[in-house]
Amino acid sequence: MANKRAIVLGAGMAGILAAIKLKETDGVDVVVYEKSDRVGGTWRENTYPGLTCDTPSHHYTYSFARNPTWSRYLPPGPEIQRYFEGITERFGLYHLTHFNEEAVSALYEDGKWHLEFASGRTDAGEILIAATGVLHHPNIPKIEGAESFNGALFHSSRWDHSIELKDKRIGVIGSGSTGVQIISALAGNVAHLEHYQRTAQWIMPVDNTPYTKEQIESFHDPKVLEEAMDFEGYSAAVNAYTEALLDSDSEMAQQMAGACLMNLEESINDPELKERLRPNHKAMCKRLIFSPDYYQAIQRPNTALVTNGIKRIVPEGIETEDGEVHKLDIIVYATGFKADRFVRPMTVKGRGGRDLNELWADYPKAYLALSVPDFPNFFMLNGPNGPVGNFSLVEIAENQWKWVEQLLAPVVAGDASEVCCTQEAMETYEASREAAAKTTVWATGGCNSWYLNSAGIPASWPWNYKEFERRMASPVWSDLDVR
Ligand code: NAP
C-alpha cells in the first residue's frame, strides 16, 4: 500500500510537533510548508524587548524533548526560538520543510487535499494539518492622525530593531501581557516612557530569578527535572486556575484575586497611581498577567502611566482627551491580535465544495477545536475555541495530537479513507460549549478581551483542564464520520 501524504501548514510550535509525530508514523510521508523563512511561529515573529512566555519554561517544551538549559522559570522569547530551531534540526525536519511558501487555498477533491501556494507551487495529500497559529494577525487600532506621526510607529510583533531606543521618548499603547513586558524591559533604559492604559489589569507577582548554574546542571538528570516540574506546582496551578475561570466566586478565584490585590497594595506607593492601576472587572476576565516587575517599572523616574484616553495621534506624538500633547519619538501598538482568523485568509473547501469561510460566517467553530464536518482528514492544532489561559500551549497541542493520531490511525492503515466529525456532533458540541462558556468569568467578569468572539461568547474551552485531557485521550467514535 502506498504511503499517505500529510501536509502540515505552519512551522511553529504546533506544526513542528505534528511533523515530528507524522514523521514517526509508518505509512505516512510528511511535508511542511511555512510562509516565513524560519521556524518558530510566534517566537520568530515577536522580538519585542522583554518578550517572555508566562508559562514555566520546563512545561513549555515537548514532553519527549525537555530542555534542561532554560535560564529561568519563565522562558525569554529568544531562548524559546532557539529551542524550536534546535528541535527542528534534531528531529530532521529541515529537509521536509519548504520555507517562504504561503498556502492560499486547500480544496478537497478525489480523496485528497489540493494545495495552492502564493508562489504558484501546488501539492496534494490525503491529510492536512493546519498549525497556522492563533495570535498572528496584528490588531492595528484605528487612531485618527496615525499617518501624520513624524516618528516611528509599529506593532509590538513588528518591532523595528534598526532604531536605537536609549535616547528616545516612547509611548506604548496597550496593557496586555505584551505592553506590560515591554514597559518592564524599557523602564530606566530610555529617555522617557509612557504607558497608555485603557483598562487596568490584574497582575500576579511571580519570582523569575534566573536558575543557578547548579540547578541547570541538575536538570540534566531527567528525574531531577521531572521532580522540579512537579515541585513548581504547575499541574496544581493549572487545575486551580481553571477552577477559578469556571467559577469566579470560588475560593480559588478569591485567592488569585487576593494575591493580585496584595501585589498592587504592597508595590505601589502613590495612592493616586494605585487607584489608576486598580482593575474594575473581575480577576481573570482578561488573561491574567504574570509580572515580577511591572509595578516597579511603572514607578521609575521618566516613566508614566497615562490613563486619559487617546484623542488622536499628531505629528509630535499623542494628544489625549484632556488636550495634552505628549511628545514622542516612537509609538508602539501593543494592541494585541485578531484572534478569530486561524487558517484564514486562506480558502479551505471540503467535501462538495463546502467553504470554511461560510461555515464560519458568524464565528469560527470546530468540534473539540479540532475537526469540522465535511473536511475529511483536516485537523487544526490550537484551533477555534480550544483551551486558553496561562498554561502551556505545547501541552495542549500534545494532548490534541493524541486525539488526531487516533483518528488518523484507520486512514493510515487503509481501513478508512476519510474521517472528520459529523455535522450533528459539531452542532451538539458547540451548543454545549457555548452554554458553558457563557457562565465563565470571561463572559461574566465585566470586561472585554480577545477571548470573546464577535457574538460576545468566550471563544475558549469552557470546562476544566482534566476534562480536556480526558476528551483528547478517548475519541467518541459515534461523533465521527468515518468512510
Ligand atoms: P491583548 O491582551 O489583546 O491586549 C491589548 C491591549 O491593547 C489591551 O490593553 C487593550 O485595551 C489595548 N488596546 C487595544 N486597542 C486599543 C485602542 N484602540 N486604544 C487603546 N488601547 C487599546 O494583547 P497582547 O498584550 O499582545 O496579548 C495578547 C495575548 O498574547 C495574551 O493574552 C497572551 O495570550 C499572548 N501573550 C502571551 C505572553 C506570555 O507571556 N505568554 C506575552 C505576550 C502575549 P483594553 O484592555 O481596554 O481592550
Coordinates of C-alpha atoms in Angstrom, one line a residue, residues 60-396:
Y60 CA 6.9 25.0 27.6
T61 CA 8.7 22.1 26.0
Y62 CA 7.6 18.9 24.3
S63 CA 7.2 16.0 26.8
F64 CA 9.6 14.0 24.6
A65 CA 12.3 16.7 24.3
R66 CA 12.8 18.5 27.6
N67 CA 15.3 21.3 27.8
P68 CA 17.5 21.4 30.9
T69 CA 19.2 24.6 29.9
W70 CA 16.4 27.2 30.3
S71 CA 18.0 30.1 32.1
R72 CA 15.0 30.9 34.3
Y73 CA 11.5 30.0 35.4
L74 CA 9.7 32.0 32.7
P75 CA 11.5 31.5 29.4
P76 CA 12.7 34.5 27.5
G77 CA 11.4 34.6 23.9
P78 CA 14.9 34.2 22.2
E79 CA 15.5 31.0 24.2
I80 CA 12.2 29.6 23.1
Q81 CA 13.1 30.4 19.5
R82 CA 16.4 28.6 19.9
Y83 CA 14.7 25.7 21.4
F84 CA 12.3 25.2 18.4
E85 CA 15.2 25.7 15.9
G86 CA 17.2 23.1 17.8
I87 CA 14.2 20.7 17.8
T88 CA 13.7 21.1 14.1
E89 CA 17.3 20.2 13.5
R90 CA 17.4 17.3 16.0
F91 CA 14.3 15.7 14.6
G92 CA 15.4 16.1 11.0
L93 CA 12.6 18.4 9.9
Y94 CA 14.5 20.9 7.9
H95 CA 14.7 18.8 4.8
L96 CA 10.9 18.2 5.0
T97 CA 10.1 21.9 5.3
H98 CA 9.6 24.4 2.5
F99 CA 10.0 28.0 3.6
N100 CA 8.6 31.1 2.1
E101 CA 5.5 29.2 0.9
E102 CA 2.2 30.7 1.8
A103 CA -0.8 28.5 1.2
V104 CA -3.6 30.4 -0.5
S105 CA -6.1 27.6 -1.0
A106 CA -6.8 24.0 0.0
L107 CA -9.6 22.1 -1.8
Y108 CA -10.7 18.6 -1.1
E109 CA -11.3 16.6 -4.3
D110 CA -11.0 12.9 -5.2
G111 CA -9.8 11.9 -1.7
K112 CA -7.0 14.5 -1.5
W113 CA -6.4 18.0 -0.3
H114 CA -5.1 20.0 -3.2
L115 CA -3.0 22.9 -2.0
E116 CA -2.0 26.0 -3.9
F117 CA 0.6 28.4 -2.7
A118 CA 1.2 32.1 -3.4
S119 CA 4.4 31.2 -5.3
G120 CA 2.4 29.1 -7.8
R121 CA 3.6 25.8 -6.3
T122 CA 1.0 23.1 -5.8
D123 CA 0.9 19.9 -3.8
A124 CA -1.7 17.3 -2.8
G125 CA -2.1 14.8 0.1
E126 CA -4.7 12.8 1.9
I127 CA -4.1 14.5 5.3
L128 CA -4.0 18.2 6.0
I129 CA -2.9 19.7 9.4
A130 CA -3.4 23.4 9.9
A131 CA -1.0 24.6 12.5
T132 CA -1.3 28.2 11.5
G133 CA -1.3 29.8 14.9
V134 CA -3.8 32.0 16.7
L135 CA -2.3 35.3 17.7
H136 CA -0.8 36.1 14.5
H137 CA -2.7 38.9 12.7
P138 CA -1.9 42.2 14.4
N139 CA -4.8 44.3 15.7
I140 CA -4.0 47.8 14.5
P141 CA -6.2 50.3 16.2
K142 CA -7.8 53.0 14.0
I143 CA -6.5 56.1 15.7
E144 CA -7.1 59.5 14.0
G145 CA -3.9 61.1 12.6
A146 CA -1.7 58.0 12.9
E147 CA -0.3 58.5 9.4
S148 CA 0.7 62.1 10.4
F149 CA 3.1 60.9 13.1
N150 CA 6.7 62.1 12.5
G151 CA 8.4 59.4 14.5
A152 CA 8.4 55.6 14.2
L153 CA 5.1 53.7 14.8
F154 CA 4.9 49.9 14.8
H155 CA 3.0 47.0 16.2
S156 CA 4.7 45.0 19.0
S157 CA 5.0 42.0 16.8
R158 CA 6.8 44.0 14.1
W159 CA 9.5 45.6 16.3
D160 CA 11.8 47.9 14.4
H161 CA 15.3 46.9 15.7
S162 CA 17.0 49.4 13.5
I163 CA 16.1 52.2 16.0
E164 CA 18.3 52.9 18.9
L165 CA 16.0 53.3 21.9
K166 CA 18.2 54.8 24.6
D167 CA 17.7 58.5 23.8
K168 CA 14.1 58.2 22.7
R169 CA 10.7 59.2 24.1
I170 CA 8.5 56.1 23.7
G171 CA 4.7 55.6 24.1
V172 CA 3.4 52.1 24.4
I173 CA -0.3 51.7 23.8
G174 CA -1.9 48.6 25.4
S175 CA -1.7 47.0 28.8
G176 CA -2.0 43.3 28.0
S177 CA 0.9 40.8 28.6
T178 CA 2.8 42.4 25.7
G179 CA 2.5 46.0 26.8
V180 CA 3.4 45.1 30.4
Q181 CA 6.5 43.1 29.3
I182 CA 7.7 46.0 27.1
I183 CA 7.3 48.6 29.8
S184 CA 9.2 46.4 32.3
A185 CA 12.0 45.9 29.8
L186 CA 12.3 49.6 28.7
A187 CA 11.8 51.4 32.0
G188 CA 15.0 53.0 33.1
N189 CA 16.6 52.3 29.7
V190 CA 15.1 55.0 27.6
A191 CA 14.9 58.8 27.8
H192 CA 11.1 58.8 28.6
L193 CA 8.5 56.1 28.7
E194 CA 4.7 56.4 28.7
H195 CA 2.3 53.5 29.1
Y196 CA -1.2 54.2 27.7
Q197 CA -3.6 52.1 29.7
R198 CA -7.3 51.9 28.7
T199 CA -8.2 49.2 31.2
A200 CA -6.2 48.4 34.3
Q201 CA -5.1 44.8 34.7
W202 CA -4.9 42.1 37.4
I203 CA -1.2 41.5 37.9
M204 CA 0.1 38.4 39.6
P205 CA 3.5 38.6 41.1
V206 CA 6.0 35.9 40.1
D207 CA 9.5 35.1 41.0
N208 CA 11.6 34.9 37.9
T209 CA 15.1 34.8 39.3
P210 CA 17.5 33.0 36.9
Y211 CA 18.2 29.4 37.7
T212 CA 21.7 28.9 39.3
K213 CA 24.4 27.1 37.4
E214 CA 24.0 24.2 39.8
Q215 CA 20.2 24.0 39.2
I216 CA 20.7 24.0 35.4
E217 CA 23.3 21.2 35.8
S218 CA 21.0 19.2 37.9
F219 CA 18.2 19.5 35.4
H220 CA 20.3 17.3 33.0
D221 CA 19.1 14.4 35.1
P222 CA 15.6 13.7 33.8
K223 CA 14.5 12.5 37.2
V224 CA 15.6 15.8 38.9
L225 CA 13.9 17.7 36.1
E226 CA 10.6 15.9 36.4
E227 CA 10.7 16.4 40.2
A228 CA 11.4 20.1 39.7
M229 CA 8.5 20.4 37.4
D230 CA 6.2 18.8 39.9
F231 CA 7.7 20.9 42.7
E232 CA 6.9 24.0 40.8
G233 CA 3.4 23.0 41.3
Y234 CA 2.3 23.6 37.8
S235 CA -0.4 20.9 37.5
A236 CA -2.0 22.1 40.7
A237 CA -1.8 25.6 39.5
V238 CA -3.5 24.7 36.2
N239 CA -6.3 23.0 38.0
A240 CA -6.7 25.9 40.4
Y241 CA -6.6 28.3 37.5
T242 CA -9.3 26.6 35.5
E243 CA -11.5 26.2 38.6
A244 CA -11.3 30.0 39.1
L245 CA -12.2 30.6 35.5
L246 CA -15.2 28.4 35.7
D247 CA -16.5 29.8 38.9
S248 CA -15.5 33.4 39.6
D249 CA -16.9 33.2 43.2
S250 CA -14.9 30.1 44.0
E251 CA -12.3 30.1 46.8
M252 CA -9.6 29.7 44.2
A253 CA -10.8 32.8 42.3
Q254 CA -10.8 34.8 45.5
Q255 CA -7.3 33.6 46.4
M256 CA -6.0 34.6 43.0
A257 CA -7.7 38.0 43.1
G258 CA -6.4 38.5 46.6
A259 CA -2.8 37.7 45.6
C260 CA -3.0 40.3 42.8
L261 CA -4.6 42.9 45.0
M262 CA -1.9 42.4 47.6
N263 CA 0.7 42.9 44.9
L264 CA -0.9 46.2 44.0
E265 CA -1.2 47.3 47.6
E266 CA 2.3 46.4 48.5
S267 CA 4.1 47.5 45.4
I268 CA 2.6 50.9 44.5
N269 CA 3.4 53.8 46.8
D270 CA 1.4 56.7 45.3
P271 CA -2.3 56.3 46.3
E272 CA -3.4 58.1 43.1
L273 CA -1.4 55.8 40.9
K274 CA -2.6 52.8 42.8
E275 CA -6.2 53.7 42.1
R276 CA -5.5 54.1 38.4
L277 CA -3.9 50.7 38.3
R278 CA -6.8 49.1 40.2
P279 CA -8.9 46.8 37.8
N280 CA -12.6 47.5 37.6
H281 CA -13.5 44.0 36.4
K282 CA -13.2 40.5 37.9
A283 CA -9.8 38.9 38.1
M284 CA -9.1 36.5 35.1
C285 CA -11.8 38.1 33.0
K286 CA -8.9 39.1 30.8
R287 CA -5.9 36.9 30.7
L288 CA -4.1 37.2 34.0
I289 CA -0.8 39.0 33.7
F290 CA 2.2 37.4 35.5
S291 CA 4.9 40.0 36.1
P292 CA 7.8 40.1 38.5
D293 CA 8.5 43.8 38.0
Y294 CA 5.8 45.9 36.2
Y295 CA 4.7 47.8 39.3
Q296 CA 8.3 48.7 40.0
A297 CA 8.9 49.7 36.4
I298 CA 5.9 52.0 36.2
Q299 CA 7.1 53.9 39.2
R300 CA 10.6 54.6 37.9
P301 CA 11.7 58.1 37.0
N302 CA 10.9 59.1 33.4
T303 CA 8.1 56.5 33.3
A304 CA 4.5 57.5 33.4
L305 CA 1.1 55.8 33.3
V306 CA -1.3 57.6 31.0
T307 CA -5.0 56.9 31.6
N308 CA -6.5 59.8 29.9
G309 CA -8.0 58.5 26.6
I310 CA -6.2 58.9 23.4
K311 CA -7.8 61.5 21.3
R312 CA -5.6 61.4 18.2
I313 CA -2.0 61.0 17.1
V314 CA -0.4 64.2 16.0
P315 CA 2.9 64.7 14.2
E316 CA 4.7 65.3 17.5
G317 CA 3.2 62.4 19.5
I318 CA -0.2 61.6 21.1
E319 CA -2.9 64.0 22.1
T320 CA -5.0 62.8 25.0
E321 CA -8.7 63.7 25.7
D322 CA -7.6 66.4 28.2
G323 CA -5.9 68.2 25.3
E324 CA -2.3 67.5 26.4
V325 CA 0.1 66.7 23.6
H326 CA 2.6 64.0 24.7
K327 CA 5.8 64.4 22.7
L328 CA 7.1 61.1 21.5
D329 CA 9.7 59.7 19.1
I330 CA 8.3 56.1 18.9
I331 CA 4.8 54.8 19.4
V332 CA 4.3 51.1 19.9
Y333 CA 1.0 49.4 19.4
A334 CA 0.8 46.6 22.0
T335 CA -2.8 46.3 21.0
G336 CA -3.0 42.6 20.5
F337 CA -4.2 40.4 17.7
K338 CA -7.2 39.5 15.6
A339 CA -7.8 36.1 17.3
D340 CA -10.5 34.8 15.0
R341 CA -8.5 34.3 11.8
F342 CA -6.9 30.8 12.3
V343 CA -6.2 29.3 8.9
R344 CA -7.8 32.3 7.1
P345 CA -7.5 34.3 4.9
M346 CA -6.6 31.1 3.0
T347 CA -9.6 29.5 1.2
V348 CA -10.4 26.0 2.5
K349 CA -13.1 23.9 0.9
G350 CA -14.1 20.5 2.0
R351 CA -16.3 17.8 0.6
G352 CA -18.8 19.1 -2.0
G353 CA -17.1 22.4 -2.1
R354 CA -18.2 23.3 1.5
D355 CA -16.4 26.5 2.3
L356 CA -14.8 27.1 5.7
N357 CA -15.5 30.8 5.4
E358 CA -19.2 30.2 5.0
L359 CA -19.2 27.7 7.9
W360 CA -17.5 30.3 10.0
A361 CA -19.6 33.3 8.7
D362 CA -20.7 34.0 12.3
Y363 CA -17.6 33.0 14.1
P364 CA -15.1 30.1 14.0
K365 CA -16.3 26.7 15.4
A366 CA -14.9 23.3 15.4
Y367 CA -15.7 20.0 17.1
L368 CA -13.4 19.8 20.1
A369 CA -11.5 22.7 18.5
L370 CA -10.0 20.2 16.1
S371 CA -12.4 19.0 13.3
V372 CA -15.0 20.4 11.0
P373 CA -17.8 18.3 9.3
D374 CA -17.1 17.5 5.6
F375 CA -13.5 18.5 6.0
P376 CA -12.0 15.0 6.0
N377 CA -8.6 14.3 7.5
F378 CA -8.3 18.0 8.2
F379 CA -7.3 18.9 11.7
M380 CA -6.4 22.2 13.4
L381 CA -4.0 22.4 16.3
N382 CA -4.7 25.2 18.7
G383 CA -7.8 25.8 16.6
P384 CA -11.1 27.6 17.4
N385 CA -12.3 27.6 21.0
G386 CA -9.6 25.4 22.4
P387 CA -8.1 25.9 25.9
V388 CA -6.7 29.3 26.5
G389 CA -5.3 30.7 29.7
N390 CA -2.0 31.0 31.4
F391 CA -1.0 27.4 30.6
S392 CA 1.3 25.7 28.2
L393 CA 0.0 25.6 24.6
V394 CA 2.7 23.0 24.0
E395 CA 1.0 20.6 26.4
I396 CA -2.3 21.5 24.8

